[in-house]
Tab-separated table of C-alpha atoms and ligand atoms in Angstrom:
chain	number	residue	atom	x	y	z
A	1	MET	CA	147.552	40.757	111.428
A	2	THR	CA	144.271	40.351	113.235
A	3	ASN	CA	142.257	42.954	111.360
A	4	THR	CA	142.935	41.539	107.900
A	5	VAL	CA	139.581	40.722	106.325
A	6	LEU	CA	140.615	39.545	102.861
A	7	ASN	CA	143.892	37.862	102.124
A	8	MET	CA	144.447	36.501	98.623
A	9	LYS	CA	147.698	34.586	98.302
A	10	ASP	CA	149.396	33.634	95.085
A	11	ILE	CA	146.213	33.438	93.037
A	12	ASP	CA	146.523	32.059	89.507
A	13	LYS	CA	143.758	31.859	86.956
A	14	SER	CA	143.962	31.090	83.266
A	15	TYR	CA	141.439	30.444	80.543
A	16	ARG	CA	141.790	28.358	77.435
A	17	ASP	CA	142.023	30.552	74.360
A	18	GLY	CA	141.909	28.241	71.346
A	19	GLU	CA	144.976	26.037	71.675
A	20	ALA	CA	146.698	28.276	74.193
A	21	GLN	CA	146.161	28.888	77.893
A	22	ARG	CA	145.812	32.569	78.659
A	23	MET	CA	147.001	33.624	82.099
A	24	ILE	CA	144.489	36.154	83.475
A	25	LEU	CA	145.734	36.295	87.074
A	26	ASP	CA	149.423	35.647	87.563
A	27	HIS	CA	150.386	35.052	91.208
A	28	VAL	CA	148.139	37.819	92.527
A	29	ASN	CA	148.458	38.822	96.162
A	30	LEU	CA	146.012	41.173	97.820
A	31	THR	CA	145.416	42.046	101.460
A	32	VAL	CA	142.581	44.274	102.622
A	33	ARG	CA	142.047	45.266	106.235
A	34	ALA	CA	138.924	46.216	108.118
A	35	GLY	CA	138.089	49.870	107.495
A	36	GLU	CA	140.082	49.997	104.256
A	37	PHE	CA	138.698	50.896	100.835
A	38	VAL	CA	140.798	49.540	97.992
A	39	ALA	CA	140.326	50.312	94.300
A	40	ILE	CA	141.673	48.171	91.472
A	41	VAL	CA	141.867	49.778	88.069
A	42	GLY	CA	142.621	48.428	84.654
A	43	PRO	CA	141.265	48.364	81.118
A	44	SER	CA	138.363	46.197	80.023
A	45	GLY	CA	139.326	42.543	79.699
A	46	CYS	CA	142.354	42.690	82.021
A	47	GLY	CA	140.826	40.370	84.603
A	48	LYS	CA	139.160	42.663	87.160
A	49	SER	CA	135.883	40.737	87.365
A	50	THR	CA	137.757	37.448	87.461
A	51	LEU	CA	139.740	38.678	90.456
A	52	LEU	CA	136.653	39.974	92.248
A	53	ASN	CA	134.645	36.824	91.578
A	54	ILE	CA	137.458	34.755	93.055
A	55	ALA	CA	137.609	37.048	96.114
A	56	GLY	CA	133.824	36.697	96.400
A	57	MET	CA	133.905	32.892	96.254
A	58	MET	CA	131.914	32.725	93.056
A	59	LEU	CA	134.785	31.312	91.032
A	60	SER	CA	137.655	28.985	91.971
A	61	PRO	CA	141.248	29.986	91.328
A	62	ASP	CA	143.529	27.462	89.587
A	63	SER	CA	145.847	27.759	92.552
A	64	GLY	CA	146.431	29.967	95.544
A	65	GLU	CA	144.602	30.565	98.764
A	66	ILE	CA	141.849	32.865	100.016
A	67	GLU	CA	141.483	33.795	103.652
A	68	LEU	CA	138.475	35.639	105.017
A	69	CYS	CA	138.790	36.987	108.552
A	70	GLY	CA	141.621	34.565	109.219
A	71	GLN	CA	139.845	31.463	107.890
A	72	VAL	CA	141.180	29.669	104.792
A	73	VAL	CA	137.864	29.592	102.964
A	74	SER	CA	139.200	28.396	99.614
A	75	ALA	CA	139.949	25.041	101.245
A	76	LEU	CA	136.336	24.539	102.303
A	77	PRO	CA	134.092	22.237	100.263
A	78	LYS	CA	132.081	23.993	97.548
A	79	LYS	CA	128.781	23.485	99.320
A	80	LYS	CA	130.013	25.704	102.162
A	81	TRP	CA	130.800	28.540	99.765
A	82	THR	CA	127.200	29.730	99.519
A	83	GLN	CA	126.989	30.137	103.264
A	84	ILE	CA	130.309	32.008	103.420
A	85	ARG	CA	129.112	34.310	100.651
A	86	ARG	CA	125.862	35.029	102.433
A	87	GLU	CA	127.419	35.666	105.822
A	88	MET	CA	130.676	37.368	105.000
A	89	ILE	CA	130.396	39.057	101.622
A	90	GLY	CA	128.256	41.871	100.235
A	91	PHE	CA	128.548	41.893	96.452
A	92	ILE	CA	127.633	44.926	94.325
A	93	PHE	CA	127.356	43.922	90.678
A	94	GLN	CA	127.878	46.027	87.602
A	95	ASN	CA	124.223	45.729	86.633
A	96	HIS	CA	122.616	45.890	90.111
A	97	GLN	CA	120.918	42.457	89.777
A	98	LEU	CA	117.816	43.412	91.714
A	99	LEU	CA	114.897	41.016	91.559
A	100	PRO	CA	112.226	42.593	89.314
A	101	TYR	CA	109.260	41.285	91.298
A	102	LEU	CA	110.368	42.687	94.690
A	103	LYS	CA	110.034	46.242	96.015
A	104	ALA	CA	113.271	47.878	97.153
A	105	GLY	CA	112.651	47.214	100.830
A	106	GLU	CA	111.803	43.597	100.096
A	107	GLN	CA	115.103	43.081	98.262
A	108	LEU	CA	116.755	43.481	101.665
A	109	SER	CA	114.244	41.736	103.872
A	110	VAL	CA	115.057	38.494	102.078
A	111	LEU	CA	118.461	38.762	103.744
A	112	LEU	CA	117.474	40.376	107.003
A	113	LYS	CA	114.547	38.115	107.784
A	114	SER	CA	112.149	41.069	107.543
A	115	ASP	CA	113.795	43.320	110.105
A	116	ARG	CA	111.849	46.356	108.931
A	117	LYS	CA	113.434	48.762	111.367
A	118	LYS	CA	116.984	47.972	110.339
A	119	ILE	CA	116.070	48.257	106.670
A	120	GLN	CA	114.455	51.624	107.292
A	121	GLU	CA	117.548	52.887	109.120
A	122	LEU	CA	119.802	51.753	106.306
A	123	PHE	CA	117.627	53.357	103.627
A	124	SER	CA	117.494	56.673	105.433
A	125	GLU	CA	121.222	56.614	106.083
A	126	LEU	CA	121.776	56.163	102.350
A	127	GLY	CA	119.180	58.815	101.487
A	128	ILE	CA	116.871	56.430	99.634
A	129	GLU	CA	113.873	56.167	102.013
A	130	HIS	CA	111.569	57.256	99.217
A	131	LEU	CA	112.452	54.137	97.231
A	132	MET	CA	111.370	51.661	99.879
A	133	ASN	CA	108.128	50.629	98.152
A	134	GLN	CA	109.275	50.989	94.551
A	135	TYR	CA	109.842	48.195	92.077
A	136	PRO	CA	113.182	48.267	90.186
A	137	ALA	CA	111.391	48.943	86.882
A	138	ARG	CA	110.171	52.292	88.269
A	139	MET	CA	113.644	53.458	89.342
A	140	SER	CA	116.450	55.206	87.497
A	141	GLY	CA	119.789	53.452	87.003
A	142	GLY	CA	121.328	55.400	89.876
A	143	GLU	CA	118.451	54.556	92.195
A	144	ARG	CA	118.704	50.864	91.376
A	145	GLN	CA	122.397	50.900	92.057
A	146	ARG	CA	121.836	52.587	95.443
A	147	VAL	CA	119.284	49.934	96.410
A	148	ALA	CA	121.744	47.239	95.332
A	149	ILE	CA	124.336	48.901	97.556
A	150	ALA	CA	121.928	48.966	100.490
A	151	ARG	CA	121.384	45.258	99.916
A	152	ALA	CA	125.119	44.590	99.974
A	153	PHE	CA	125.426	46.524	103.251
A	154	ALA	CA	122.367	44.927	104.840
A	155	SER	CA	123.892	41.582	105.691
A	156	ASP	CA	126.626	43.172	107.830
A	157	ALA	CA	129.204	41.289	105.799
A	158	ALA	CA	132.815	42.020	106.742
A	159	LEU	CA	133.780	42.324	103.071
A	160	ILE	CA	132.171	44.528	100.415
A	161	LEU	CA	133.021	43.795	96.773
A	162	ALA	CA	131.935	46.129	93.996
A	163	ASP	CA	132.353	45.342	90.297
A	164	GLU	CA	132.299	48.583	88.283
A	165	PRO	CA	129.520	50.088	90.397
A	166	THR	CA	129.571	53.336	88.393
A	167	ALA	CA	129.414	51.737	84.954
A	168	SER	CA	125.886	52.862	84.121
A	169	LEU	CA	125.958	56.215	85.958
A	170	ASP	CA	126.865	59.807	85.130
A	171	SER	CA	129.813	61.250	87.011
A	172	GLU	CA	127.847	62.913	89.831
A	173	ARG	CA	125.757	59.833	90.601
A	174	GLY	CA	128.775	57.611	90.170
A	175	HIS	CA	130.686	59.645	92.708
A	176	HIS	CA	127.807	59.482	95.159
A	177	VAL	CA	127.558	55.703	94.865
A	178	VAL	CA	131.275	55.276	95.536
A	179	GLU	CA	131.046	57.684	98.496
A	180	MET	CA	128.486	55.300	99.987
A	181	ILE	CA	130.952	52.434	99.729
A	182	GLN	CA	133.770	54.500	101.205
A	183	MET	CA	131.571	55.583	104.115
A	184	GLU	CA	130.519	52.020	104.861
A	185	ALA	CA	134.158	50.913	104.990
A	186	HIS	CA	135.257	53.786	107.200
A	187	LYS	CA	132.258	54.064	109.505
A	188	ARG	CA	131.432	50.391	109.984
A	189	ASN	CA	134.985	49.148	109.748
A	190	LYS	CA	134.383	46.923	106.746
A	191	ALA	CA	136.887	45.960	104.087
A	192	ALA	CA	135.843	47.138	100.628
A	193	VAL	CA	137.262	46.341	97.195
A	194	MET	CA	136.051	48.088	94.067
A	195	VAL	CA	137.226	47.245	90.580
A	196	THR	CA	136.690	49.912	87.974
A	197	HIS	CA	137.992	51.555	84.860
A	198	ASP	CA	136.439	54.832	86.004
A	199	GLU	CA	139.320	57.107	87.008
A	200	ARG	CA	136.911	59.797	88.264
A	201	VAL	CA	136.126	58.002	91.509
A	202	LEU	CA	139.640	57.006	92.537
A	203	ASP	CA	140.052	59.997	94.852
A	204	LEU	CA	137.782	58.198	97.316
A	205	ALA	CA	139.947	55.082	97.679
A	206	ASP	CA	142.536	54.590	100.419
A	207	LYS	CA	144.700	52.449	98.148
A	208	ILE	CA	144.823	51.999	94.405
A	209	TYR	CA	146.235	49.057	92.498
A	210	GLN	CA	146.700	48.856	88.760
A	211	MET	CA	146.151	45.537	87.002
A	212	GLU	CA	148.901	44.913	84.498
A	213	ASP	CA	149.620	41.625	82.746
A	214	GLY	CA	147.744	39.655	85.369
A	215	LYS	CA	149.529	41.312	88.273
A	216	LEU	CA	148.593	44.018	90.763
A	217	VAL	CA	150.906	47.001	90.820
A	218	ASN	CA	150.720	49.417	93.716
A	219	SER	CA	149.925	52.891	92.479
A	220	ARG	CA	148.949	54.643	95.724
B	1	ADP	N1	134.587	31.876	81.557
B	1	ADP	C1	135.535	32.351	80.743
B	1	ADP	N2	136.081	31.582	79.774
B	1	ADP	C2	137.037	32.035	78.956
B	1	ADP	N3	137.557	33.278	79.030
B	1	ADP	C3	137.051	34.100	79.975
B	1	ADP	C4	136.022	33.691	80.864
B	1	ADP	N4	135.747	34.729	81.704
B	1	ADP	C5	136.557	35.738	81.334
B	1	ADP	N5	137.350	35.365	80.291
B	1	ADP	C6	138.373	36.203	79.653
B	1	ADP	O1	139.269	36.642	80.644
B	1	ADP	C7	139.650	37.986	80.426
B	1	ADP	C8	139.377	38.808	81.655
B	1	ADP	O2	137.993	38.923	81.844
B	1	ADP	P1	137.352	39.817	82.987
B	1	ADP	O3	137.869	39.360	84.298
B	1	ADP	O4	135.892	39.809	82.803
B	1	ADP	O5	137.968	41.254	82.676
B	1	ADP	P2	137.475	42.719	83.130
B	1	ADP	O6	136.488	42.546	84.235
B	1	ADP	O7	138.733	43.414	83.563
B	1	ADP	O8	136.885	43.377	81.947
B	1	ADP	C9	138.905	38.454	79.183
B	1	ADP	O9	139.765	38.345	78.086
B	1	ADP	C10	137.772	37.469	79.085
B	1	ADP	O10	137.385	37.298	77.749
B	2	MG	MG1	134.485	43.182	84.406
């Protein structure tokens, strides 16, 4: 399939828990195509962040393979991973992870080599023009998360990964933030994966998987 962006094959991951090994991901397979918005739900501690961090090349699986846009990236040497992350992946973290000493617009220009016009277009598209010259400390939680989303979209990465993007937001703001991710996937033909335990935003996803005992179960 040519338009497959993310292909995770037979991913295993376990952590040592005292004397025992605890299997967090148990032969997980996941395929996400361009233009598709996938949600993965499951209770706290079930392995959602572990899965997303492996998809985002921030953590190695114990075994299995990761393909991005047809390239087996998990086989590449570790020092290439940073470049792959920067070019192919936009990551939205649970706690925004904005840099405190940069204004909102500057958070993006680090990535876009100061292409002011493109940043302005992106901010206005997301309805956050007014935040351009604000520091994170002066923003609300929802505003910070929207800037973090703009940053993830700015690099034109083929894959968007979002780890509980609504965790710190009320239901209206949470819904709005997830709408932004859905729109980016549909309009710009990106692949997006969101992990969450927030059932209120699942209506926006094209596909939903449930994480159960280290496996993904198709639920829509
Ligand atoms: N670096 C680590 N070392 C040991 N155990 C870990 C580590 N990271 C996560 N875990 C454990 O793996 C399980 C899954 O964690 P996580 O992927 O963060 O779950 P979720 O994001 O669904 O809440 C948890 O029980 C957690 O304690
Ligand atoms: Mg988590």
